[in-house]
Coordinates of C-alpha atoms in Angstrom, one line a residue:
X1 CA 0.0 0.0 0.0
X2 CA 1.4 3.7 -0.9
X3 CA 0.8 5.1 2.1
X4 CA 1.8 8.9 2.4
X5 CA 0.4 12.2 4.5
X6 CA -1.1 14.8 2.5
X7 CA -1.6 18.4 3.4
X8 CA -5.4 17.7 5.1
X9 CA -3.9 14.5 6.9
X10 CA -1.6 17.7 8.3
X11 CA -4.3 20.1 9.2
X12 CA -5.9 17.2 10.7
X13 CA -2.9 16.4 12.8
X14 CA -2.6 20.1 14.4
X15 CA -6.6 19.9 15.3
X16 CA -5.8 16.6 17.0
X17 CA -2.6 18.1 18.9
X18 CA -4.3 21.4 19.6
X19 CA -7.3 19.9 21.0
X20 CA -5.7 16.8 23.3
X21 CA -3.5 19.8 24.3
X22 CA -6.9 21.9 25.8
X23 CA -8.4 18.7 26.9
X24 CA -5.9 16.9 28.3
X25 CA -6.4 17.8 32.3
X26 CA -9.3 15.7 32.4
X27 CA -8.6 12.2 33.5
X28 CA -10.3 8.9 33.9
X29 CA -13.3 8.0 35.1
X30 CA -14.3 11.1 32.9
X31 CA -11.7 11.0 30.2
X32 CA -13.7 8.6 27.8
X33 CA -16.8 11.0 27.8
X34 CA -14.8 13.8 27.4
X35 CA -13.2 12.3 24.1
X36 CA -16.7 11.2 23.1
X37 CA -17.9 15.3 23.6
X38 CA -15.0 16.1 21.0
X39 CA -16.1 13.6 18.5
X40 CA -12.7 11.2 18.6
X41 CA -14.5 8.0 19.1
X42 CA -15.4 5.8 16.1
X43 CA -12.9 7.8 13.6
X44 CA -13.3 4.7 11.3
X45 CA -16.9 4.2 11.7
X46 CA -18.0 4.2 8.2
X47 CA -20.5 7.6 8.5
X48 CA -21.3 9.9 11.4
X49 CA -24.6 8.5 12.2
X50 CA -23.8 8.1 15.6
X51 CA -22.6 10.8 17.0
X52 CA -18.9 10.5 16.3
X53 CA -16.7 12.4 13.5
X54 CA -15.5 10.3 10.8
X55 CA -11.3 10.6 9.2
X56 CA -9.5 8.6 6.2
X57 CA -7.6 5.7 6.9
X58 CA -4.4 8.5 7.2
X59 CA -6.2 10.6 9.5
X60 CA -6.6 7.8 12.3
X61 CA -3.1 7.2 12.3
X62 CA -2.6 10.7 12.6
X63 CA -5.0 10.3 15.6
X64 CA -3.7 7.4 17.1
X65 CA 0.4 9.1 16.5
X66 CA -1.3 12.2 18.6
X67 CA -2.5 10.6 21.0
X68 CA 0.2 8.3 22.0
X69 CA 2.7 11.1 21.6
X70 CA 0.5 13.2 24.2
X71 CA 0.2 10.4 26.9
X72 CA -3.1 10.8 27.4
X73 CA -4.9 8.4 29.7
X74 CA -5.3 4.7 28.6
X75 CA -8.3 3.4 27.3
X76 CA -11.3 2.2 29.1
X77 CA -13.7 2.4 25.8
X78 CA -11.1 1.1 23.1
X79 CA -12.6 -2.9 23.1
X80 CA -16.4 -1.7 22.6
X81 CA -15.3 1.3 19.7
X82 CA -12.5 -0.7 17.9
X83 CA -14.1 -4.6 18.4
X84 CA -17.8 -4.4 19.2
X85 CA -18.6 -1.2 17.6
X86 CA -17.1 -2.6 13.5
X87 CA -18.7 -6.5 14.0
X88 CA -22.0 -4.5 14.7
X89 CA -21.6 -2.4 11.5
X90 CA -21.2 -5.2 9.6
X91 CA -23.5 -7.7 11.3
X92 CA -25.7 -5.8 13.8
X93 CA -29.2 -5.8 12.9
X94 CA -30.7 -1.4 13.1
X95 CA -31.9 -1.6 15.9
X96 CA -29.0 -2.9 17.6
X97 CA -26.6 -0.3 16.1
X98 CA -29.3 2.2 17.0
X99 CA -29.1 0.9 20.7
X100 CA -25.5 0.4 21.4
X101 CA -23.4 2.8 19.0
X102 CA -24.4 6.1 20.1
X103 CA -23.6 4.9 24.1
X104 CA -20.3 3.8 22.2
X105 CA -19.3 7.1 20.5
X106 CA -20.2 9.5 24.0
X107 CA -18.2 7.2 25.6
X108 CA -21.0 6.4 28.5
X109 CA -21.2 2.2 28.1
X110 CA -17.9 0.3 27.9
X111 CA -17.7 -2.9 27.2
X112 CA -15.0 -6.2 28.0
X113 CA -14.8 -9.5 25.5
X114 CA -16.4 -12.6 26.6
X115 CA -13.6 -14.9 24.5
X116 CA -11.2 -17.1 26.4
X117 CA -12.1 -20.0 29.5
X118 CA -10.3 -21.8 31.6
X119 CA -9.1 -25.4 30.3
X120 CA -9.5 -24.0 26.3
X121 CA -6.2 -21.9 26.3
X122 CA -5.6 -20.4 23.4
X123 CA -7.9 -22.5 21.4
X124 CA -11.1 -20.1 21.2
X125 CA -13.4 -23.4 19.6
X126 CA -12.8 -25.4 22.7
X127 CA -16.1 -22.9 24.5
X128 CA -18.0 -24.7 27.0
X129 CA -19.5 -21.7 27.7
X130 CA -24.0 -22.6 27.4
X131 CA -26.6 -20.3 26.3
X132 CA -30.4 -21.9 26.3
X133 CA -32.9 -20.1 24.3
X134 CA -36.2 -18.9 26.8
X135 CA -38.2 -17.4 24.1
X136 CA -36.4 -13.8 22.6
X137 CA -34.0 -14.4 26.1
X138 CA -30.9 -16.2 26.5
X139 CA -29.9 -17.9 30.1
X140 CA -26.1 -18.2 30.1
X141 CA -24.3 -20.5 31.8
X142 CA -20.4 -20.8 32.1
X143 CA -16.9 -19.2 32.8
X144 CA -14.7 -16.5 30.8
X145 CA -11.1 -15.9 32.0
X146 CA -8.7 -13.1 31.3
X147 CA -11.6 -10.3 30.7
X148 CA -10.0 -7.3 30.1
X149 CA -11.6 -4.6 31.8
X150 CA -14.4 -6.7 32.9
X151 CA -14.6 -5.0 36.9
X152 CA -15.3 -2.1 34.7
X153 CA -17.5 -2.7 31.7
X154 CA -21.4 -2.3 31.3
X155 CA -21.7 -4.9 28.6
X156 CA -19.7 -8.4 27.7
X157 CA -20.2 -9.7 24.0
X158 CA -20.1 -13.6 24.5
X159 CA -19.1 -16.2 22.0
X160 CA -21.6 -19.0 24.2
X161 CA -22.6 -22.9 22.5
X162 CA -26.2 -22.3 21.6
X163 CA -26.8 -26.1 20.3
X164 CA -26.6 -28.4 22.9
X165 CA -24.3 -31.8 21.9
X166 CA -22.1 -29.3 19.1
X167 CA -18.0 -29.5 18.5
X168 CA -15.5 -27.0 18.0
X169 CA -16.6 -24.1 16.1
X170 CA -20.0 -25.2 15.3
X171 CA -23.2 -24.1 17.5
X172 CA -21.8 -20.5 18.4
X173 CA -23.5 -17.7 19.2
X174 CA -22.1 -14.2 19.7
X175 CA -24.4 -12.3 22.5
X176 CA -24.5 -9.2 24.3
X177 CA -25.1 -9.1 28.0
X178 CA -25.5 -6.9 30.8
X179 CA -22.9 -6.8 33.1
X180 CA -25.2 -5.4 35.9
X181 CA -26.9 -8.6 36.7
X182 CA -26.1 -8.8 40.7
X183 CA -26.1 -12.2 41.8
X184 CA -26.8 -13.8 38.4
X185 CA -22.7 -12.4 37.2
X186 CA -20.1 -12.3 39.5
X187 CA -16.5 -10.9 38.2
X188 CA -13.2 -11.9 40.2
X189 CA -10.2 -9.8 39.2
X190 CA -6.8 -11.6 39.1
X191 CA -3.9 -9.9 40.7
X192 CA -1.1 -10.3 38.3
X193 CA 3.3 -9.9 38.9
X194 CA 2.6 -6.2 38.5
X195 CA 0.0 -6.2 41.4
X196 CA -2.4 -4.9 39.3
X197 CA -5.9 -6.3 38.1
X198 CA -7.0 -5.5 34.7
X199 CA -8.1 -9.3 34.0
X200 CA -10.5 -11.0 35.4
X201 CA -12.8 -14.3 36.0
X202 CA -15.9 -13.8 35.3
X203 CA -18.9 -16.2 36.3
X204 CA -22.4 -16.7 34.4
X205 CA -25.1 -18.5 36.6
X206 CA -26.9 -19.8 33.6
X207 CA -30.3 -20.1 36.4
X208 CA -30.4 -16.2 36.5
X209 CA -28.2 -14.9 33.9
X210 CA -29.6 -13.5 30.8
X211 CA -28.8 -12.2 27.1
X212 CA -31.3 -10.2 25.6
X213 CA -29.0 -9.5 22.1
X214 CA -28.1 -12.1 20.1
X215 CA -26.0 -10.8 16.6
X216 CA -25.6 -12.6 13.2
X217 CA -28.0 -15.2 13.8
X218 CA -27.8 -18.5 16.1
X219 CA -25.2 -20.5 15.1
X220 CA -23.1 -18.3 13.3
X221 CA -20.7 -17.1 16.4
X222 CA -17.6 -18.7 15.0
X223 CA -17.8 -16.6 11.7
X224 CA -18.5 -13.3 13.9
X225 CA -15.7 -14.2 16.3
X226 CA -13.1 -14.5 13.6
X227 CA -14.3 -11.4 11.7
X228 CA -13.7 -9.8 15.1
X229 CA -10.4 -10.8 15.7
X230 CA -8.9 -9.8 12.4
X231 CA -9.9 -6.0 14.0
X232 CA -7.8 -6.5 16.8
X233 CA -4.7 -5.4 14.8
X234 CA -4.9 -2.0 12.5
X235 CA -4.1 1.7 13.0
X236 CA -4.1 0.7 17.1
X237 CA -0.6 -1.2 16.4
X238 CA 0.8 1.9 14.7
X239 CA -0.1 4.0 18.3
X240 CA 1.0 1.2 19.9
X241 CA 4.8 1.4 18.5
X242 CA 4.6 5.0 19.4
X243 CA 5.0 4.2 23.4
X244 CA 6.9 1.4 22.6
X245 CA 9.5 4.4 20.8
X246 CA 9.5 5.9 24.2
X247 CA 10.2 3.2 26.3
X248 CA 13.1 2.4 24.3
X249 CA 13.9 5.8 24.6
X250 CA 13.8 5.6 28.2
X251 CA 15.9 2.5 28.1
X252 CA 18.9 3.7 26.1
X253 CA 18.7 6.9 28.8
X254 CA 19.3 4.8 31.6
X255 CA 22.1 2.7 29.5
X256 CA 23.9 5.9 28.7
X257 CA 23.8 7.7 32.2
X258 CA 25.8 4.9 33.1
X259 CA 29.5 6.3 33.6
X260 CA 30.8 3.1 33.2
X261 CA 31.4 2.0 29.3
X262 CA 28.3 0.1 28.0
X263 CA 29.0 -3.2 27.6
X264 CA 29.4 -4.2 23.8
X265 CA 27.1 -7.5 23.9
X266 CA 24.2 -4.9 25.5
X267 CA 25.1 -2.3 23.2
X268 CA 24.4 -4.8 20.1
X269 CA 20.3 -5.3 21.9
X270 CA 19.9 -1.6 22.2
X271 CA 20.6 -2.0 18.1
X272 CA 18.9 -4.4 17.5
X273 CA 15.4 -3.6 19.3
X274 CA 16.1 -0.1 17.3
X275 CA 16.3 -1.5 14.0
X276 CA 13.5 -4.2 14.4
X277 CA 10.6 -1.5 16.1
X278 CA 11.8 0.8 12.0
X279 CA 10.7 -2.7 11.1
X280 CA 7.3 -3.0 12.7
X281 CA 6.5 0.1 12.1
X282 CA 7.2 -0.5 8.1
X283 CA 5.5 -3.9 8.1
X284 CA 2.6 -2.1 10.1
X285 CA 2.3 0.8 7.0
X286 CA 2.7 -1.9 4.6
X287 CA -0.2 -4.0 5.7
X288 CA -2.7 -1.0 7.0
X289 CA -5.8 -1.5 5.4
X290 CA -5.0 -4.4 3.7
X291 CA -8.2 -6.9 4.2
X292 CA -7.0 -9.9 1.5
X293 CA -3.9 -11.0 4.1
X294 CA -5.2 -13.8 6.4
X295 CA -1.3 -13.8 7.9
X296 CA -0.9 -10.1 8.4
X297 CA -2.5 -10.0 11.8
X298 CA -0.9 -13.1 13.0
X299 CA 2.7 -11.8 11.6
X300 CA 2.1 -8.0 13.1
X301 CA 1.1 -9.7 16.8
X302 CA 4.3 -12.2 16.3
X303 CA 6.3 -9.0 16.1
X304 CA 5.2 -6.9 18.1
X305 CA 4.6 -9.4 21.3
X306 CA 8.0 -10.4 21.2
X307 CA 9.9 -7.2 20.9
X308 CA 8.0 -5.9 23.5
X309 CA 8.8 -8.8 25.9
X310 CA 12.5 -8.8 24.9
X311 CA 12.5 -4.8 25.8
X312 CA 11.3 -5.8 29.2
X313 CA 14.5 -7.9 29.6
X314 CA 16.8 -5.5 28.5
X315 CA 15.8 -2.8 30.8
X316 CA 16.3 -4.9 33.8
X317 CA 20.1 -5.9 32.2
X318 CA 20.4 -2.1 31.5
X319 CA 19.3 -1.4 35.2
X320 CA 21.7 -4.6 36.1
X321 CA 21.7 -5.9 40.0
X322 CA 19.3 -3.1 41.3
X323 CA 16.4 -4.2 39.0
X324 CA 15.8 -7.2 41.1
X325 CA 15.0 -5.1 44.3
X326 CA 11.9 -2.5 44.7
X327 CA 12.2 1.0 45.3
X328 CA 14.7 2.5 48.3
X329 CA 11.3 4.1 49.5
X330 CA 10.3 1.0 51.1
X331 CA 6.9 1.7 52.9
X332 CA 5.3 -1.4 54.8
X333 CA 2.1 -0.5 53.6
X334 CA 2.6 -0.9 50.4
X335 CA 5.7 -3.2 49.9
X336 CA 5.5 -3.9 46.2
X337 CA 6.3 -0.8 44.2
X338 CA 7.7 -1.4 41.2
X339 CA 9.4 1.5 39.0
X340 CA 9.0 1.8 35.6
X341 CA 11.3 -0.7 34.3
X342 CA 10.2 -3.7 36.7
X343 CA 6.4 -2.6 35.3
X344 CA 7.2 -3.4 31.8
X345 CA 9.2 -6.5 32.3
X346 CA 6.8 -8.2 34.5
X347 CA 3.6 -7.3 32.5
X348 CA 5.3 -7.9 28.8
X349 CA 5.9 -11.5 29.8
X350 CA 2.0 -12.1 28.9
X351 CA 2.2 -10.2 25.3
X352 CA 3.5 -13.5 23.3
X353 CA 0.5 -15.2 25.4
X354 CA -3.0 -12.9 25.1
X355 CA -4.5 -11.8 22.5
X356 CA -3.7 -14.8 20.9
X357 CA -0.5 -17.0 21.9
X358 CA 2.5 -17.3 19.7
X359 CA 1.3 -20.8 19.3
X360 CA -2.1 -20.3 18.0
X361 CA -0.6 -17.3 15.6
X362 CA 2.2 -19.7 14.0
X363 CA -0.4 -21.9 13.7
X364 CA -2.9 -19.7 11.8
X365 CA 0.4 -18.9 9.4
X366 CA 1.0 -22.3 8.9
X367 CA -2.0 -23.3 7.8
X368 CA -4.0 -20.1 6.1
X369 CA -1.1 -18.5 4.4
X370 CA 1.8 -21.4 3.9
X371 CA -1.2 -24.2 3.0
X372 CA 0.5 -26.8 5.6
X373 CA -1.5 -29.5 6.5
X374 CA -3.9 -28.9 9.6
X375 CA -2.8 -29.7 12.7
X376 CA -4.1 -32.9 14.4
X377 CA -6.4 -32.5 17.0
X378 CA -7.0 -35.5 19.8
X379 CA -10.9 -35.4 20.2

């Protein structure tokens, strides 16, 4: 793809800068609304029906570029605008787009992913996950693990087994429900090496539990679900590599305050995450907007979660002996303060693994895009 900024891509980019500039003293919980105000959520959404403002394929990057270079607050909205909001586009029925898109684009319902349970892995068609039909209602029944966000989201799309006795990907459904179902939905977060919480557990008590939305049809969740995934990876990758430039920044910093010579086998890995995050960022302009490459998304999370992981590793060698011990500012009431650097090598360790394992992404290469026979699966 030629992929170049023209003069309104640059006009655009000073609206974006001057405005997150103004704005930018608001912070979360009220952050997301206040983008939604502005009319910066659902950039790619294909008209402005909804509330939101609408920008080329250019523009969002510029967006994205903006609003990584401005540190502005991470977001809580991003799965139910970039994920939710496109699969309903395409296979929402009117009156569900007329429900849940305009919530989406003021930023006032947020919304966590309903994928991955506990025994399945990686492999998204092993869902046990139950949804019996009462009438226009469905009763859910099941477990999700590692929902993103899930302590804080208003609704959960779920990818549930609507025909009782299916395999694999057949009998899936993809259903919206309700988070705010007290004693019929209970969500566990899961205290992770960082001491933080953003997964979660999250428990369906199929007896009480209910799904009012079901999208695409019954029995075409697997379709929906891979349609959905493919989203996952776009314009978001490019804003991603934009605080990964930072870190790396911050990184060589640290090596260089050092008054003691840099060691020539560290020097080479400073180098060497340089010259491959040029090459993500080339690979990511080369495949933006490209919808006919079934290995793209698979090749750009490959990348991406493995360079970030190995950055994690060499800040702690950059920091040397002292990374392994928390701050001098030891307070008893709060004994595990991690700085910066201990942060991002502790939480990159999961980016080969969610989002889809390195595994389950060599795999998809293997078979979609090299035509290698299928792996066998034992029953």
């Amino acid at each position: 793809m030629d992929f170049r900024f023209g003069p309104a891509d640059t006009a655009f980019r000073q609206e974006a800068r001057t405005w997150l500039t103004t704005h930018l003293p608001t912070q979360p919980p009220h952050w997301e609304r206040e983008l939604g105000a502005g009319g910066w959520i659902g950039l790619g959404w294909p008209d402005q029906t909804y509330g939101n403002r609408t920008a080329t394929l250019t523009q969002q990057v510029v967006w994205a570029e903006e609003y990584a270079r401005a540190a502005a607050p991470p977001r809580t909205g991003h799965i139910g605008e970039n994920l939710l909001a496109p699969t309903l586009l395409t296979h929402g029925t009117p009156a569900q787009k007329a429900r849940f898109l305009p919530p989406i684009a003021r930023g006032e319902e947020r919304w966590c992913q309903g994928y991955s349970e506990p025994g399945a892995g990686s492999d998204l068609a092993g869902i046990r996950t139950a949804a019996r039909r009462e009438g226009d209602t469905y009763r859910v029944t099941g477990q999700k693990i590692w929902t993103s966000l899930a302590h804080e989201a208003d609704w959960c799309f779920v990818l549930a087994r609507t025909e009782p006795g299916s395999r694999r990907h057949h009998g899936l459904s993809f259903l919206l429900v309700p988070m705010d179902q007290p004693g019929r939905i209970e969500v566990r977060p899961i205290r992770q090496l960082t001491g933080t919480s953003e997964f979660n557990e999250v428990f369906f008590d199929g007896a009480m539990a209910r799904a009012e939305h079901l999208v695409g049809g019954e029995g075409n969740g697997w379709a929906i679900a891979m349609s959905l995934l493919a989203l996952e990876r776009g314009v978001s990758t490019l804003a991603q590599q934009i605080g990964f430039t930072a870190e790396l920044e911050q990184v060589v910093a640290r090596a260089l305050a050092d008054p003691a010579p840099l060691d020539p086998a560290l020097r080479a890995r400073i180098a060497t995450q340089w010259a491959e995050l040029k090459v993500m960022r080339w690979n990511a302009l080369r495949t933006l907007g490209s919808a006919h490459d079934p290995g793209a998304p698979s090749v750009a999370k490959l990348l991406w979660g493995g360079w970030h992981r190995r950055l994690g590793e060499l800040a702690m060698a950059v920091r040397g002996a002292s990374a392994t011990v928390t701050s001098a500012d030891w307070d008893a009431s709060n004994p595990y303060e991690l700085d910066a650097f201990q942060h991002l090598f502790l939480f990159s360790r999961a980016d080969t693994i969610y989002g889809g394992s390195d595994e389950i992404q060599r795999t998809i290469i293997a078979e979609r895009v090299l035509g290698l026979p299928r792996e066998v699966r034992v029953p």
